[in-house]
CSV table of N, CA and C in Angstrom, one decimal:
chain,number,residue,atom,x,y,z
A,150,PRO,N,-22.2,-2.1,-17.5
A,150,PRO,CA,-20.8,-1.9,-17.5
A,150,PRO,C,-20.4,-0.5,-17.2
A,151,GLY,N,-19.3,-0.3,-16.5
A,151,GLY,CA,-18.9,1.0,-16.1
A,151,GLY,C,-17.9,1.6,-17.2
A,152,PRO,N,-17.6,2.8,-17.1
A,152,PRO,CA,-16.7,3.5,-18.1
A,152,PRO,C,-15.3,2.9,-18.1
A,153,PHE,N,-14.9,2.3,-17.1
A,153,PHE,CA,-13.5,1.8,-17.1
A,153,PHE,C,-13.4,0.2,-17.2
A,154,ASP,N,-14.6,-0.4,-17.4
A,154,ASP,CA,-14.6,-1.9,-17.5
A,154,ASP,C,-13.9,-2.3,-18.8
A,155,MET,N,-13.2,-3.4,-18.8
A,155,MET,CA,-12.5,-3.9,-20.0
A,155,MET,C,-12.9,-5.4,-20.3
A,156,THR,N,-12.9,-5.7,-21.5
A,156,THR,CA,-13.1,-7.1,-21.9
A,156,THR,C,-11.8,-7.6,-22.5
A,157,LEU,N,-11.3,-8.7,-22.0
A,157,LEU,CA,-10.1,-9.3,-22.5
A,157,LEU,C,-10.4,-10.5,-23.3
A,158,THR,N,-9.8,-10.7,-24.4
A,158,THR,CA,-9.9,-11.9,-25.1
A,158,THR,C,-8.7,-12.8,-24.9
A,159,LEU,N,-8.9,-14.0,-24.3
A,159,LEU,CA,-7.9,-14.9,-23.9
A,159,LEU,C,-7.4,-15.7,-25.1
A,160,ALA,N,-6.3,-16.4,-25.0
A,160,ALA,CA,-5.7,-17.2,-26.1
A,160,ALA,C,-6.6,-18.2,-26.6
A,161,ASP,N,-7.5,-18.8,-25.7
A,161,ASP,CA,-8.4,-19.8,-26.1
A,161,ASP,C,-9.7,-19.3,-26.7
A,162,GLY,N,-9.7,-17.9,-26.9
A,162,GLY,CA,-10.9,-17.3,-27.5
A,162,GLY,C,-12.0,-16.9,-26.5
A,163,SER,N,-11.9,-17.3,-25.3
A,163,SER,CA,-12.9,-16.9,-24.3
A,163,SER,C,-12.6,-15.5,-23.9
A,164,GLU,N,-13.6,-14.9,-23.3
A,164,GLU,CA,-13.5,-13.5,-22.8
A,164,GLU,C,-13.6,-13.4,-21.3
A,165,LYS,N,-12.9,-12.5,-20.8
A,165,LYS,CA,-13.0,-12.1,-19.4
A,165,LYS,C,-13.3,-10.7,-19.3
A,166,ILE,N,-14.1,-10.3,-18.4
A,166,ILE,CA,-14.5,-8.9,-18.1
A,166,ILE,C,-13.8,-8.4,-16.8
A,167,ILE,N,-13.1,-7.4,-16.9
A,167,ILE,CA,-12.6,-6.8,-15.7
A,167,ILE,C,-13.4,-5.5,-15.4
A,168,SER,N,-14.0,-5.5,-14.2
A,168,SER,CA,-14.9,-4.4,-13.8
A,168,SER,C,-14.1,-3.6,-12.8
A,169,VAL,N,-14.2,-2.3,-13.0
A,169,VAL,CA,-13.6,-1.4,-12.0
A,169,VAL,C,-14.7,-0.6,-11.3
A,170,ALA,N,-14.8,-0.7,-10.0
A,170,ALA,CA,-15.8,0.0,-9.3
A,170,ALA,C,-15.2,1.1,-8.5
A,171,GLU,N,-15.9,2.2,-8.4
A,171,GLU,CA,-15.5,3.4,-7.7
A,171,GLU,C,-16.0,3.2,-6.2
A,172,LEU,N,-15.0,3.2,-5.3
A,172,LEU,CA,-15.4,3.1,-3.9
A,172,LEU,C,-15.6,4.4,-3.2
A,173,GLU,N,-16.6,4.5,-2.4
A,173,GLU,CA,-16.8,5.7,-1.6
A,173,GLU,C,-15.9,5.7,-0.4
A,174,THR,N,-15.2,6.8,-0.2
A,174,THR,CA,-14.3,6.9,0.9
A,174,THR,C,-14.6,8.2,1.7
A,175,ASN,N,-14.2,8.1,2.9
A,175,ASN,CA,-14.3,9.3,3.8
A,175,ASN,C,-12.9,9.9,3.8
A,176,GLN,N,-12.8,11.2,3.6
A,176,GLN,CA,-11.6,11.9,3.7
A,176,GLN,C,-11.2,12.0,5.1
A,177,THR,N,-10.1,11.4,5.5
A,177,THR,CA,-9.6,11.5,6.9
A,177,THR,C,-8.1,11.8,6.9
A,178,ASN,N,-7.7,12.3,8.0
A,178,ASN,CA,-6.3,12.6,8.2
A,178,ASN,C,-5.7,11.4,9.0
A,179,ALA,N,-5.0,10.5,8.2
A,179,ALA,CA,-4.5,9.3,8.8
A,179,ALA,C,-3.6,9.5,10.0
A,180,ILE,N,-2.8,10.5,9.9
A,180,ILE,CA,-1.8,10.8,11.0
A,180,ILE,C,-2.6,11.2,12.3
A,181,LEU,N,-3.6,12.1,12.1
A,181,LEU,CA,-4.4,12.5,13.2
A,181,LEU,C,-5.1,11.4,13.8
A,182,THR,N,-5.7,10.5,13.0
A,182,THR,CA,-6.4,9.3,13.5
A,182,THR,C,-5.5,8.4,14.3
A,183,GLU,N,-4.3,8.2,13.8
A,183,GLU,CA,-3.3,7.4,14.5
A,183,GLU,C,-2.9,8.0,15.8
A,184,LEU,N,-2.7,9.3,15.8
A,184,LEU,CA,-2.3,10.0,17.1
A,184,LEU,C,-3.5,9.9,18.1
A,185,GLU,N,-4.7,10.1,17.6
A,185,GLU,CA,-5.9,10.0,18.5
A,185,GLU,C,-6.0,8.6,19.1
A,186,SER,N,-5.8,7.6,18.3
A,186,SER,CA,-5.9,6.2,18.8
A,186,SER,C,-4.8,5.9,19.8
A,187,PHE,N,-3.6,6.5,19.6
A,187,PHE,CA,-2.5,6.3,20.5
A,187,PHE,C,-2.8,7.0,21.8
A,188,HIS,N,-3.3,8.2,21.7
A,188,HIS,CA,-3.7,9.0,22.9
A,188,HIS,C,-4.8,8.2,23.7
A,189,ASP,N,-5.8,7.6,23.0
A,189,ASP,CA,-6.8,6.9,23.7
A,189,ASP,C,-6.2,5.6,24.4
A,190,ALA,N,-5.3,5.0,23.8
A,190,ALA,CA,-4.6,3.8,24.4
A,190,ALA,C,-3.9,4.2,25.6
A,191,ILE,N,-3.2,5.4,25.6
A,191,ILE,CA,-2.5,5.8,26.9
A,191,ILE,C,-3.5,6.1,28.0
A,192,ILE,N,-4.6,6.9,27.6
A,192,ILE,CA,-5.6,7.3,28.6
A,192,ILE,C,-6.3,6.1,29.2
A,193,ASN,N,-6.6,5.1,28.3
A,193,ASN,CA,-7.4,4.0,28.8
A,193,ASN,C,-6.6,2.8,29.2
A,194,ASP,N,-5.2,3.0,29.2
A,194,ASP,CA,-4.3,1.9,29.5
A,194,ASP,C,-4.6,0.6,28.7
A,195,THR,N,-4.7,0.8,27.4
A,195,THR,CA,-4.9,-0.3,26.5
A,195,THR,C,-3.8,-0.4,25.4
A,196,GLU,N,-3.8,-1.4,24.7
A,196,GLU,CA,-2.8,-1.5,23.6
A,196,GLU,C,-3.3,-0.8,22.4
A,197,PRO,N,-2.5,0.0,21.8
A,197,PRO,CA,-2.9,0.7,20.6
A,197,PRO,C,-3.2,-0.2,19.4
A,198,PRO,N,-4.1,0.1,18.5
A,198,PRO,CA,-4.4,-0.8,17.4
A,198,PRO,C,-3.1,-1.1,16.6
A,199,VAL,N,-2.2,-0.2,16.5
A,199,VAL,CA,-0.9,-0.4,15.8
A,199,VAL,C,0.2,-0.4,16.8
A,200,THR,N,0.8,-1.5,17.1
A,200,THR,CA,1.8,-1.6,18.1
A,200,THR,C,3.2,-1.2,17.5
A,201,ILE,N,4.1,-1.0,18.4
A,201,ILE,CA,5.5,-0.6,17.9
A,201,ILE,C,6.1,-1.8,17.1
A,202,GLU,N,5.7,-3.0,17.4
A,202,GLU,CA,6.2,-4.2,16.7
A,202,GLU,C,5.6,-4.1,15.2
A,203,ASP,N,4.3,-3.7,15.1
A,203,ASP,CA,3.7,-3.6,13.8
A,203,ASP,C,4.5,-2.5,13.0
A,204,GLY,N,4.8,-1.4,13.7
A,204,GLY,CA,5.5,-0.4,13.0
A,204,GLY,C,6.9,-0.8,12.5
A,205,VAL,N,7.6,-1.6,13.3
A,205,VAL,CA,8.9,-2.0,12.9
A,205,VAL,C,8.8,-3.0,11.7
A,206,GLU,N,7.8,-3.9,11.7
A,206,GLU,CA,7.6,-4.8,10.6
A,206,GLU,C,7.3,-4.0,9.3
A,207,VAL,N,6.5,-3.0,9.4
A,207,VAL,CA,6.1,-2.2,8.2
A,207,VAL,C,7.4,-1.5,7.7
A,208,LEU,N,8.2,-1.0,8.6
A,208,LEU,CA,9.4,-0.3,8.1
A,208,LEU,C,10.4,-1.3,7.4
A,209,LYS,N,10.5,-2.5,8.0
A,209,LYS,CA,11.3,-3.6,7.4
A,209,LYS,C,10.8,-3.8,5.9
A,210,VAL,N,9.5,-4.0,5.8
A,210,VAL,CA,9.0,-4.3,4.4
A,210,VAL,C,9.2,-3.1,3.5
A,211,ALA,N,9.0,-1.9,4.0
A,211,ALA,CA,9.2,-0.7,3.2
A,211,ALA,C,10.7,-0.6,2.7
A,212,TYR,N,11.6,-0.9,3.6
A,212,TYR,CA,13.0,-0.8,3.2
A,212,TYR,C,13.3,-1.9,2.2
A,213,LEU,N,12.8,-3.1,2.3
A,213,LEU,CA,13.0,-4.2,1.3
A,213,LEU,C,12.4,-3.7,0.0
A,214,ILE,N,11.3,-3.1,0.0
A,214,ILE,CA,10.7,-2.6,-1.3
A,214,ILE,C,11.6,-1.5,-1.9
A,215,LEU,N,12.1,-0.6,-1.1
A,215,LEU,CA,13.0,0.4,-1.6
A,215,LEU,C,14.3,-0.2,-2.2
A,216,ASP,N,14.8,-1.2,-1.5
A,216,ASP,CA,16.0,-1.8,-1.9
A,216,ASP,C,15.8,-2.5,-3.3
A,217,GLU,N,14.7,-3.1,-3.5
A,217,GLU,CA,14.3,-3.8,-4.8
A,217,GLU,C,14.2,-2.7,-5.9
A,218,ILE,N,13.5,-1.6,-5.5
A,218,ILE,CA,13.3,-0.5,-6.5
A,218,ILE,C,14.7,0.0,-6.9
A,219,ASN,N,15.6,0.3,-6.0
A,219,ASN,CA,16.9,0.8,-6.3
A,219,ASN,C,17.7,-0.2,-7.1
A,220,LYS,N,17.6,-1.5,-6.8
A,220,LYS,CA,18.4,-2.5,-7.5
A,220,LYS,C,17.9,-2.6,-9.0
A,221,HIS,N,16.6,-2.6,-9.2
A,221,HIS,CA,16.1,-2.6,-10.5
A,221,HIS,C,16.3,-1.3,-11.3
A,222,GLN,N,16.3,-0.2,-10.6
A,222,GLN,CA,16.6,1.1,-11.2
A,222,GLN,C,18.1,1.1,-11.7
A,223,SER,N,19.0,0.6,-10.9
A,223,SER,CA,20.4,0.5,-11.3
A,223,SER,C,20.6,-0.4,-12.5
A,224,LEU,N,19.9,-1.6,-12.5
A,224,LEU,CA,20.0,-2.5,-13.7
A,224,LEU,C,19.4,-1.8,-14.9
A,225,LEU,N,18.3,-1.1,-14.8
A,225,LEU,CA,17.7,-0.4,-15.9
A,225,LEU,C,18.7,0.6,-16.5
A,226,GLU,N,19.3,1.4,-15.6
A,226,GLU,CA,20.2,2.5,-16.0
A,226,GLU,C,21.4,1.9,-16.8
A,227,LYS,N,21.9,0.7,-16.3
A,227,LYS,CA,23.0,0.1,-17.0
A,227,LYS,C,22.7,-0.3,-18.4
A,228,HIS,N,21.5,-0.9,-18.6
A,228,HIS,CA,21.1,-1.3,-19.9
A,228,HIS,C,20.7,-0.2,-20.8
A,229,LEU,N,20.4,0.9,-20.3
A,229,LEU,CA,20.0,2.0,-21.2
A,229,LEU,C,21.2,2.8,-21.7
A,230,LYS,N,22.3,2.6,-21.1
A,230,LYS,CA,23.5,3.4,-21.5
A,230,LYS,C,24.1,2.9,-22.8
């Protein structure tokens, strides 16, 4: 077991173990990587891994998330007054 593993006791008395593993990652500059892949797509006349349509869809989701956060923040503030 790792230092962050947890054992949960369920209502029926059984136990579940939640294990947390540390992943090895390489430190990269995501913006630089994106710009390099965009550059490569232009030079090689290929479609970039992330298309403009992908970007638009991600922005739509991001704005929906922000709207929900703001909505719940407003409700929370009303109830705390």
